[in-house]
Coordinates of C-alpha atoms and ligand atoms in Angstrom, one line a residue:
X7 CA -54.4 0.8 -1.5
X8 CA -53.5 3.8 -3.8
X9 CA -50.1 3.9 -5.8
X10 CA -47.1 3.4 -4.1
X11 CA -45.4 6.2 -2.1
X12 CA -42.5 7.7 -2.4
X13 CA -40.5 10.3 -0.4
X14 CA -41.5 12.9 -3.5
X15 CA -45.3 11.7 -3.2
X16 CA -46.3 12.1 0.0
X17 CA -47.1 15.4 2.0
X18 CA -43.8 17.1 2.7
X19 CA -45.0 19.0 5.4
X20 CA -45.7 17.4 8.5
X21 CA -49.2 18.1 10.1
X22 CA -49.0 20.8 12.5
X23 CA -50.7 19.8 15.7
X24 CA -53.9 22.8 16.6
X25 CA -52.7 24.4 19.9
X26 CA -54.4 26.9 22.3
X27 CA -52.6 30.3 22.1
X28 CA -49.8 30.4 24.6
X29 CA -51.4 33.7 25.7
X30 CA -54.8 31.7 27.1
X31 CA -53.2 28.5 27.8
X32 CA -50.5 30.1 30.4
X33 CA -53.8 30.6 33.0
X34 CA -56.2 27.8 32.6
X35 CA -55.4 23.7 33.2
X36 CA -57.2 22.7 29.4
X37 CA -55.2 20.9 26.9
X38 CA -52.6 22.4 25.6
X39 CA -52.2 19.9 22.3
X40 CA -56.1 19.9 20.8
X41 CA -55.6 17.0 18.6
X42 CA -55.6 16.2 15.2
X43 CA -59.0 17.1 13.2
X44 CA -60.1 14.2 11.1
X45 CA -58.3 15.4 7.6
X46 CA -55.6 16.6 9.9
X47 CA -55.4 12.7 10.6
X48 CA -56.0 11.3 7.5
X49 CA -53.3 13.6 5.5
X50 CA -50.8 12.7 8.0
X51 CA -51.2 9.5 7.4
X52 CA -50.4 9.7 3.9
X53 CA -46.8 10.6 5.1
X54 CA -46.1 6.9 5.8
X55 CA -44.4 5.3 3.2
X56 CA -45.1 2.2 4.8
X57 CA -41.4 0.4 4.6
X58 CA -41.4 -3.0 4.9
X59 CA -38.5 -3.0 7.5
X60 CA -40.4 -1.0 9.7
X61 CA -37.5 0.4 11.7
X62 CA -40.1 2.0 13.9
X63 CA -41.7 -0.8 14.9
X64 CA -38.3 -1.8 16.0
X65 CA -38.1 1.0 18.0
X66 CA -40.6 1.0 20.0
X67 CA -40.5 -0.4 23.8
X68 CA -44.0 -2.5 23.1
X69 CA -43.7 -3.4 19.2
X70 CA -46.6 -1.5 17.7
X71 CA -46.8 -2.5 14.5
X72 CA -47.1 1.1 13.6
X73 CA -46.8 1.2 9.1
X74 CA -49.9 -1.5 9.9
X75 CA -51.9 0.8 12.2
X76 CA -51.3 3.9 9.9
X77 CA -52.2 1.8 7.0
X78 CA -55.4 1.2 8.0
X79 CA -55.7 5.0 9.2
X80 CA -54.4 6.3 5.6
X81 CA -57.7 3.8 4.4
X82 CA -59.7 5.4 7.0
X83 CA -60.3 1.9 8.5
X84 CA -60.1 3.6 12.1
X85 CA -61.5 0.7 13.8
X86 CA -59.1 -1.7 12.1
X87 CA -56.0 0.7 13.0
X88 CA -57.1 0.9 16.6
X89 CA -57.6 -2.8 16.6
X90 CA -53.6 -2.9 15.5
X91 CA -52.8 -0.9 18.3
X92 CA -54.7 -2.3 20.9
X93 CA -52.7 -5.8 20.3
X94 CA -49.5 -3.9 21.8
X95 CA -50.5 -1.0 23.6
X96 CA -53.2 -0.9 26.8
X97 CA -52.9 3.0 26.4
X98 CA -52.8 4.8 22.8
X99 CA -54.5 7.9 23.8
X100 CA -51.7 8.2 26.5
X101 CA -48.9 7.0 24.7
X102 CA -49.9 9.2 22.0
X103 CA -49.7 12.2 24.5
X104 CA -46.9 11.7 26.7
X105 CA -44.3 9.2 24.6
X106 CA -40.9 10.5 23.9
X107 CA -41.3 9.4 20.2
X108 CA -38.7 11.7 19.1
X109 CA -36.2 9.7 20.7
X110 CA -38.0 6.7 19.7
X111 CA -40.3 5.4 17.0
X112 CA -40.2 8.8 15.4
X113 CA -36.0 8.9 15.9
X114 CA -35.6 6.3 12.7
X115 CA -38.5 7.4 10.7
X116 CA -37.2 7.0 7.1
X117 CA -39.0 9.8 6.0
X118 CA -37.1 11.5 8.8
X119 CA -34.1 11.3 7.1
X120 CA -35.6 13.5 4.1
X121 CA -38.4 15.3 5.8
X122 CA -39.7 15.9 9.4
X123 CA -40.7 12.6 10.3
X124 CA -44.2 10.8 10.2
X125 CA -45.8 12.0 13.5
X126 CA -46.7 8.8 15.0
X127 CA -48.2 9.9 18.0
X128 CA -49.9 12.3 17.2
X129 CA -51.6 10.0 14.7
X130 CA -52.0 7.0 17.7
X131 CA -53.5 9.4 19.5
X132 CA -56.0 10.3 17.5
X133 CA -57.3 6.5 16.9
X134 CA -57.0 5.9 21.0
X135 CA -59.0 9.1 21.1
X136 CA -61.6 8.3 18.9
X137 CA -61.7 4.7 20.2
X138 CA -62.8 6.2 23.8
X139 CA -65.5 8.4 21.7
X140 CA -66.9 5.6 20.0
X141 CA -66.5 3.0 23.1
X142 CA -64.2 0.6 21.3
X143 CA -62.3 -1.8 23.4
X144 CA -60.7 -4.8 22.3
X145 CA -63.0 -8.0 22.7
X146 CA -62.3 -10.6 25.3
X147 CA -62.0 -14.2 25.4
X148 CA -60.5 -15.7 28.4
X149 CA -60.4 -19.3 29.7
X150 CA -60.3 -19.4 33.2
X151 CA -56.8 -20.6 34.2
X152 CA -57.7 -21.3 37.9
X153 CA -54.5 -18.7 39.3
X154 CA -54.3 -15.4 41.2
X155 CA -51.8 -13.0 40.4
X156 CA -51.2 -9.6 43.0
X157 CA -50.0 -6.5 41.2
X158 CA -48.3 -3.7 43.8
X159 CA -48.5 -0.8 42.1
X160 CA -51.6 0.5 39.5
X161 CA -48.7 2.7 37.2
X162 CA -48.3 1.8 33.5
X163 CA -46.2 -1.3 34.6
X164 CA -48.6 -2.8 36.9
X165 CA -51.4 -2.2 34.7
X166 CA -49.9 -3.5 32.0
X167 CA -48.8 -6.6 33.4
X168 CA -52.3 -7.0 35.1
X169 CA -54.3 -6.4 31.5
X170 CA -52.0 -9.1 30.1
X171 CA -52.2 -11.7 33.4
X172 CA -56.2 -11.3 33.3
X173 CA -56.3 -12.1 29.7
X174 CA -54.1 -15.3 30.2
X175 CA -57.3 -16.0 32.5
X176 CA -55.7 -15.4 36.1
X177 CA -58.0 -13.5 38.8
X178 CA -55.8 -10.5 38.9
X179 CA -55.8 -7.9 42.1
X180 CA -54.1 -4.6 42.2
X181 CA -53.1 -2.9 45.1
X182 CA -52.5 0.8 44.7
X183 CA -51.2 3.3 47.6
X184 CA -52.7 6.0 46.3
X185 CA -56.6 6.7 46.1
X186 CA -56.4 6.4 42.6
X187 CA -54.9 4.4 39.8
X188 CA -52.7 5.9 37.1
X189 CA -49.1 5.9 39.4
X190 CA -47.2 9.1 37.8
X191 CA -50.1 9.5 34.9
X192 CA -52.4 10.2 37.7
X193 CA -50.4 12.0 40.1
X194 CA -47.7 13.3 38.2
X195 CA -48.3 14.4 34.8
X196 CA -50.8 17.5 34.6
X197 CA -54.4 17.9 33.0
X198 CA -52.9 20.2 30.4
X199 CA -50.5 17.3 29.3
X200 CA -52.8 14.6 29.9
X201 CA -56.6 14.9 30.7
X202 CA -58.1 12.7 34.0
X203 CA -60.7 11.4 31.5
X204 CA -58.2 10.2 29.1
X205 CA -56.2 8.1 32.0
X206 CA -59.8 7.0 33.6
X207 CA -60.7 6.1 29.9
X208 CA -58.3 3.8 28.8
X209 CA -57.6 2.3 32.5
X210 CA -61.5 1.7 32.7
X211 CA -60.6 -0.8 29.6
X212 CA -59.2 -3.0 32.5
X213 CA -62.0 -3.4 34.6
X214 CA -63.7 -4.9 31.3
X215 CA -61.0 -7.6 31.2
X216 CA -61.9 -8.4 35.4
X217 CA -59.2 -6.8 37.4
X218 CA -59.9 -5.5 40.7
X219 CA -58.0 -2.3 42.2
X220 CA -57.7 -2.0 46.1
X221 CA -56.5 1.7 46.4
X222 CA -55.2 3.0 49.8
X223 CA -53.5 -0.4 50.0
X224 CA -49.8 0.6 51.0
X225 CA -47.9 -3.0 50.8
X226 CA -45.1 -3.3 53.0
X227 CA -47.5 -1.5 55.7
X228 CA -51.1 -3.4 55.8
X229 CA -49.1 -6.7 54.7
X230 CA -45.6 -7.5 52.7
X231 CA -45.2 -9.0 49.5
X232 CA -44.2 -12.3 51.4
X233 CA -47.4 -12.7 52.9
X234 CA -49.2 -11.8 49.4
X235 CA -47.3 -15.3 48.1
X236 CA -47.3 -17.5 51.3
X237 CA -49.9 -16.4 53.2
X238 CA -53.0 -14.9 50.9
X239 CA -53.1 -17.2 48.4
X240 CA -51.7 -15.5 45.8
X241 CA -49.6 -17.5 42.9
X242 CA -47.7 -14.4 41.4
X243 CA -46.5 -11.3 42.1
X244 CA -45.6 -8.6 40.2
X245 CA -43.9 -5.0 42.1
X246 CA -44.2 -2.0 39.6
X247 CA -44.3 0.6 42.7
X248 CA -41.9 2.8 40.9
X249 CA -39.4 5.4 42.0
X250 CA -41.6 8.4 43.7
X251 CA -39.2 9.1 46.1
X252 CA -37.8 12.3 46.2
X253 CA -34.3 13.6 45.8
X254 CA -32.5 16.7 46.9
X255 CA -29.0 17.9 46.5
X256 CA -28.4 18.2 49.6
X257 CA -27.3 21.7 49.9
X258 CA -27.8 24.5 53.0
X259 CA -31.3 25.5 53.1
X260 CA -33.7 23.0 51.7
X261 CA -35.4 23.0 55.2
X262 CA -36.9 26.3 54.6
X263 CA -40.3 26.9 54.3
X264 CA -41.7 26.6 50.8
X265 CA -38.6 24.4 49.4
X266 CA -40.5 21.4 47.9
X267 CA -40.0 18.3 45.5
X268 CA -41.5 18.5 42.5
X269 CA -43.3 15.4 43.2
X270 CA -44.7 16.4 46.5
X271 CA -45.9 20.2 44.4
X272 CA -47.4 17.8 41.3
X273 CA -49.4 15.6 43.8
X274 CA -50.7 18.1 45.7
X275 CA -52.0 20.0 42.7
X276 CA -53.2 16.9 40.6
X277 CA -54.2 14.5 43.4
X278 CA -55.6 16.7 46.2
X279 CA -56.6 19.4 43.9
X280 CA -54.5 22.2 46.0
X281 CA -54.9 25.3 44.5
X282 CA -58.3 25.1 43.4
X283 CA -61.0 27.3 46.0
X284 CA -61.8 25.5 48.7
X285 CA -58.9 23.1 49.1
X286 CA -58.0 20.6 52.0
X287 CA -54.4 21.3 51.1
X288 CA -53.7 24.9 50.2
X289 CA -50.5 25.4 48.2
X290 CA -49.0 28.3 48.6
X291 CA -47.5 29.4 45.0
X292 CA -45.6 33.1 45.7
X293 CA -44.5 35.8 43.1
X294 CA -41.7 34.3 41.8
X295 CA -40.4 30.5 41.8
X296 CA -37.6 28.5 40.8
X297 CA -37.5 25.2 39.8
X298 CA -34.7 23.4 39.3
X299 CA -33.6 20.4 36.8
X300 CA -34.7 20.8 33.4
X301 CA -36.8 17.1 32.5
X302 CA -39.8 16.3 32.0
X303 CA -41.0 16.3 35.6
X304 CA -39.2 19.9 35.8
X305 CA -41.4 21.3 32.9
X306 CA -44.5 19.9 34.4
X307 CA -43.8 22.0 37.7
X308 CA -42.8 25.3 36.1
X309 CA -45.9 25.0 33.4
X310 CA -48.0 24.2 36.7
X311 CA -46.6 27.3 38.6
X312 CA -47.0 29.5 35.9
X313 CA -50.9 28.4 36.0
X314 CA -51.2 28.8 39.5
X315 CA -50.3 32.2 39.2
X316 CA -46.6 32.6 40.1
X317 CA -45.9 36.1 38.0
X318 CA -41.8 34.9 37.0
X319 CA -41.0 31.5 36.9
X320 CA -37.9 30.2 36.5
X321 CA -36.2 26.7 35.6
X322 CA -32.5 26.1 36.5
X323 CA -30.1 24.1 34.9
X324 CA -26.9 23.5 34.7
X325 CA -25.8 22.2 31.4
X326 CA -27.3 24.2 28.5
X327 CA -30.4 24.0 26.5
X328 CA -29.0 21.5 23.8
X329 CA -29.0 18.9 26.8
X330 CA -32.1 19.3 28.2
X331 CA -33.6 16.2 28.7
X332 CA -37.4 17.4 28.4
X333 CA -40.0 16.4 25.6
X334 CA -38.6 19.0 22.8
X335 CA -42.5 20.3 22.6
X336 CA -42.8 20.4 26.4
X337 CA -39.8 22.5 26.7
X338 CA -41.1 24.9 23.6
X339 CA -44.7 25.1 25.1
X340 CA -42.8 25.7 28.5
X341 CA -40.6 29.1 26.6
X342 CA -44.0 29.8 24.9
X343 CA -46.0 30.1 28.1
X344 CA -43.4 32.2 29.6
X345 CA -40.6 30.2 31.7
X346 CA -37.5 32.0 32.0
X347 CA -34.3 29.6 31.7
X348 CA -31.1 30.0 33.2
X349 CA -29.3 27.6 31.3
X350 CA -25.7 27.0 32.6
X351 CA -26.5 27.6 36.2
X352 CA -26.2 25.7 39.3
X353 CA -27.8 26.4 43.0
X354 CA -25.8 26.4 45.8
X355 CA -27.5 27.3 48.9
X356 CA -31.3 28.1 49.7
X357 CA -31.3 31.7 51.5
X358 CA -34.2 32.3 53.8
X359 CA -35.8 35.4 55.8
X360 CA -36.0 35.6 59.1
X361 CA -39.2 33.6 59.5
X362 CA -36.9 30.4 57.6
X363 CA -39.3 31.5 54.0
X364 CA -37.3 31.1 51.0
X365 CA -36.3 34.5 49.9
X366 CA -33.1 33.6 47.3
X367 CA -31.1 31.1 45.5
X368 CA -27.4 31.3 45.7
X369 CA -26.0 30.0 42.4
X370 CA -22.8 29.7 40.2
X371 CA -22.8 29.6 36.6
X372 CA -21.2 26.4 35.0
X373 CA -19.4 25.6 32.0
X374 CA -19.7 22.6 29.7
X375 CA -15.9 20.4 30.4
X376 CA -15.0 16.9 28.9
X377 CA -18.0 14.1 28.3
X378 CA -18.6 12.2 31.4
X379 CA -20.5 8.7 31.6
X380 CA -23.5 9.8 29.8
X381 CA -21.7 11.0 27.0
X382 CA -23.0 14.6 27.9
X383 CA -20.3 17.2 28.6
X384 CA -19.4 17.5 32.3
X385 CA -20.7 21.1 33.7
X386 CA -17.7 22.4 35.5
X387 CA -18.4 25.5 37.9
X388 CA -17.4 29.1 36.9
X389 CA -14.8 30.4 39.3
X390 CA -16.1 33.6 41.2
X391 CA -19.8 33.4 39.8
X392 CA -21.5 33.3 42.5
X393 CA -25.3 35.3 42.1
X394 CA -28.3 35.1 43.9
X395 CA -31.7 34.9 42.5
X396 CA -34.6 36.0 44.5
X397 CA -37.9 33.7 44.7
X398 CA -40.3 33.0 47.1
X399 CA -40.4 28.7 46.1
X400 CA -37.4 26.2 45.1
X401 CA -38.8 23.1 44.0
X402 CA -36.5 20.0 43.1
X403 CA -36.9 18.5 39.9
X404 CA -33.4 16.7 39.8
X405 CA -34.7 13.2 39.5
X406 CA -36.2 10.5 42.2
X407 CA -34.8 7.1 43.6
X408 CA -37.0 4.3 44.9
X409 CA -38.8 4.2 47.6
X410 CA -37.4 1.8 50.3
X411 CA -40.7 0.4 52.0
X412 CA -41.0 -2.8 50.1
X413 CA -37.1 -3.2 50.1
X414 CA -37.1 -3.1 53.8
X415 CA -39.8 -5.0 54.0
X416 CA -39.3 -8.0 51.3
X417 CA -36.7 -10.6 50.8
X418 CA -36.1 -9.3 47.7
X419 CA -32.6 -8.3 46.4
X420 CA -32.0 -4.3 45.4
X421 CA -28.8 -2.8 43.9
X422 CA -26.9 -0.3 46.0
X423 CA -29.3 2.3 44.9
X424 CA -32.1 1.1 46.1
X425 CA -33.9 -0.3 43.5
X426 CA -34.9 -4.2 42.9
X427 CA -32.8 -6.5 41.1
X428 CA -34.3 -8.5 38.4
X429 CA -33.1 -10.6 35.1
X430 CA -34.3 -9.3 31.2
X431 CA -37.7 -11.2 32.0
X432 CA -38.6 -9.4 35.1
X433 CA -37.8 -12.4 37.7
X434 CA -36.4 -10.9 40.7
X435 CA -34.7 -13.1 44.0
X436 CA -37.9 -14.5 44.9
X437 CA -39.3 -17.1 42.9
X438 CA -43.2 -16.0 41.6
X439 CA -42.2 -12.6 42.3
X440 CA -41.6 -10.8 39.4
X441 CA -41.2 -6.7 39.2
X442 CA -40.6 -3.6 36.0
X443 CA -40.8 -0.2 35.7
X444 CA -38.7 2.7 37.7
X445 CA -38.6 0.5 40.8
X446 CA -36.2 -1.6 38.6
X447 CA -34.6 0.6 35.8
X448 CA -35.1 4.3 38.1
X449 CA -36.6 6.9 36.3
X450 CA -37.6 6.1 32.9
X451 CA -41.1 6.6 29.9
X452 CA -44.4 5.1 30.5
X453 CA -43.8 3.3 27.6
X454 CA -40.7 1.3 29.0
X455 CA -42.6 0.4 32.0
X456 CA -45.4 -0.9 30.0
X457 CA -43.2 -2.9 28.1
X458 CA -41.1 -4.3 30.7
X459 CA -44.6 -5.0 32.5
X460 CA -45.4 -7.1 29.5
X461 CA -42.2 -8.8 29.3
X462 CA -43.0 -9.9 33.1
X463 CA -46.3 -11.2 32.2
X464 CA -44.7 -13.4 29.6
X465 CA -42.3 -14.7 32.5
X466 CA -44.7 -14.9 35.2
X467 CA -47.3 -17.2 32.6
X468 CA -44.4 -19.3 32.6
X469 CA -43.7 -20.0 35.8
X470 CA -47.3 -20.2 36.6
X471 CA -47.4 -23.0 33.5
X472 CA -49.7 -20.7 31.2
X473 CA -48.9 -21.2 27.4
X474 CA -50.9 -20.1 24.5
X475 CA -51.9 -22.9 21.8
X476 CA -50.9 -22.1 18.3
X477 CA -53.1 -24.5 16.9
X478 CA -56.5 -22.1 16.8
X479 CA -56.5 -20.6 13.1
X480 CA -55.3 -17.4 13.9
X481 CA -55.8 -16.5 10.1
X482 CA -59.4 -16.3 11.2
X483 CA -60.4 -12.3 10.5
X484 CA -62.8 -13.0 13.2
X485 CA -60.7 -13.9 15.6
X486 CA -60.3 -11.7 18.8
X487 CA -58.1 -9.7 19.0
X488 CA -56.8 -8.6 23.2
X489 CA -54.0 -6.7 24.0
X490 CA -51.9 -9.1 22.5
X491 CA -47.5 -9.8 22.6
X492 CA -47.4 -11.7 19.5
X493 CA -49.5 -14.0 17.3
X494 CA -48.0 -17.0 18.5
X495 CA -49.5 -16.1 22.0
X496 CA -52.7 -15.1 20.8
X497 CA -55.5 -16.1 22.0
X498 CA -54.5 -17.2 25.3
X499 CA -55.6 -20.7 26.9
X500 CA -54.4 -22.7 30.1
X501 CA -52.9 -25.7 28.6
X502 CA -51.1 -26.6 31.9
X503 CA -51.0 -25.8 35.1
X504 CA -47.3 -27.2 36.4
Ligands
LIG606 P1 -45.2 5.0 38.9 O1 -46.4 5.4 37.3 O2 -44.7 5.6 39.8 O3 -46.8 3.6 38.9 C1 -46.2 3.4 40.6 C2 -47.3 3.0 41.6 O4 -47.3 2.4 42.5 C3 -48.0 4.6 42.3 O5 -49.0 4.6 42.1 C4 -47.5 4.0 43.7 O6 -48.7 4.9 44.3 C5 -47.6 3.0 43.4 N1 -46.9 2.1 44.8 C6 -45.8 2.5 45.5 N2 -45.4 1.7 46.4 C7 -47.0 1.5 46.5 C8 -46.5 0.1 47.8 N3 -46.1 0.0 48.8 N4 -48.0 -0.5 47.5 C9 -49.4 0.2 46.9 N5 -49.0 0.7 45.8 C10 -47.7 1.0 45.7 N6 -42.5 9.3 31.1 C11 -43.1 9.7 29.4 O7 -43.0 8.9 28.9 N7 -43.6 10.9 29.3 C12 -43.9 11.5 29.7 O8 -44.4 12.6 29.4 C13 -43.5 11.7 31.2 N8 -44.0 12.8 32.0 C14 -43.2 13.0 33.1 C15 -43.4 13.6 34.5 C16 -43.7 13.5 35.6 C17 -44.1 14.4 36.3 C18 -42.8 12.1 36.1 C19 -42.5 12.4 37.6 C20 -42.7 11.4 35.5 C21 -43.1 11.3 33.9 N9 -42.1 10.6 32.9 C22 -42.5 10.8 31.5 C23 -42.1 9.1 33.7 C24 -43.0 8.1 33.6 O9 -44.3 8.8 34.3 C25 -42.6 7.1 34.5 O10 -41.3 6.3 33.6 C26 -43.9 5.8 34.6 O11 -44.8 6.5 34.6 C27 -43.2 4.5 35.5 O12 -44.3 3.5 35.4 P2 -44.4 2.3 36.6 O13 -45.5 1.7 36.8 O14 -43.2 2.2 37.1 O15 -44.4 3.5 38.1
LIG607 FE1 -43.7 5.1 8.1 FE2 -41.9 6.1 9.4 FE3 -42.8 3.5 10.2 FE4 -41.2 3.8 7.2 S1 -40.2 4.2 9.8 S2 -43.2 2.9 8.6 S3 -42.5 5.8 6.9 S4 -43.3 5.6 10.3

């Protein structure tokens, strides 16, 4: 390793991400951010001063050894960098693309106190993409534990839990309602942000662990969680069904034609290919579209509408740009692609024509008052500020709720908002049933869902009496590396079945 790096000696500018020009990308679904080239990644890796206290790792929900992987990257030991990443994350290419790094690891990066923080996510993506290209996968060393585990929901939470339990030697089956695994990564986030090949490649590694994925299986209708455990022979169950149930505002006009939720709009485009020529479920996008909300989901819906040919696409948000909850990069990209933002604007009614098609949204202007429980300034309607915005389509992206099916068909305790109640390790009110991800926390992030899946897997192993031996020589550099949690637990071996 070269001489010790300091803020003065490292490259001062953050390496920019090459992107498709806005005028071109607004007309195609190809990936917007093209990814670092080799030289970009090498240069950016040199910006990390490798601080021993690793605040960035502490701010990562799965605790990636960030300076560890960046140190390997700056030595051009890319395989070594990947091995360190894959000890903590199943999905580096995905998380490198969609994690809100600016509020997690990059928010606490020491370099960020003086310069722009190290582009940790971009480096993670570079290494993850190289692993896909080269066909690298963590090696597997699994001793059968003689236990069967069911995972309900193939989103990031379920798949992270499935990987850890497979690695612990369990026979794991994932039941997924849709025809594709991935959860929001497949049905929600569009290809221009997260190409399908990347999702397929990273999830394909699960198959290498021997996990079985049963798609088109709606648990709670075909069979219940109780049946999985009591009659179908599973020793433990993890529930990671997400929070995909759309929310509306309850304003007049929501039943008009071409009023829909962002989840429906995005699912129809991403999973059912609506919008492509000859699609079985065509998606009608008018000349003008309005999206209500300004989170990541809203940005995806806005930018998808632009790409599907709407001439004027507008975002309505009741707070100001400063409070916009979307990832900063997505907001900037949406602006560059021509989305119009009506900040401090809240809809009060959707207006239709004589055929019950949407024709306009009646809105009021808002002011920001005192901070509310979220710490953000509360929007307050400005008197006599009503006005109409003409539109052919209204998409609600104001958040989601828990799907009620499992709550209605199991004895799992839930809170008054319908989310499953668990302890910090994901244990539900039913012995042997664990839960994590959006179905517990409400809408959160990919990496938080993965972290919850992994914590629940830990608790599940303890419940099943599966513990890892500490007696193997962990200093042996040739020891197999897997989706590890920490040194003490790697590699797993069944010691005792309770
Ligand atoms: P999900 O990803 O929702 O997966 C749950 C899975 O369970 C689904 O596949 C569902 O079909 C399945 N399921 C549900 N019920 C059943 C049942 N009864 N039986 C069988 N299967 C069932 N986060 C970020 O970090 N960065 C982003 O940029 C980002 N963008 C987003 C964009 C959109 C449009 C949306 C909707 C969310 C976004 N998020 C983003 C949030 C993130 O995707 C979620 O927090 C994360 O996917 C939650 O993971 P999960 O595993 O809990 O649930
Ligand atoms: Fe590197 Fe920033 Fe993490 Fe320090 S905080 S180790 S500079 S990425």
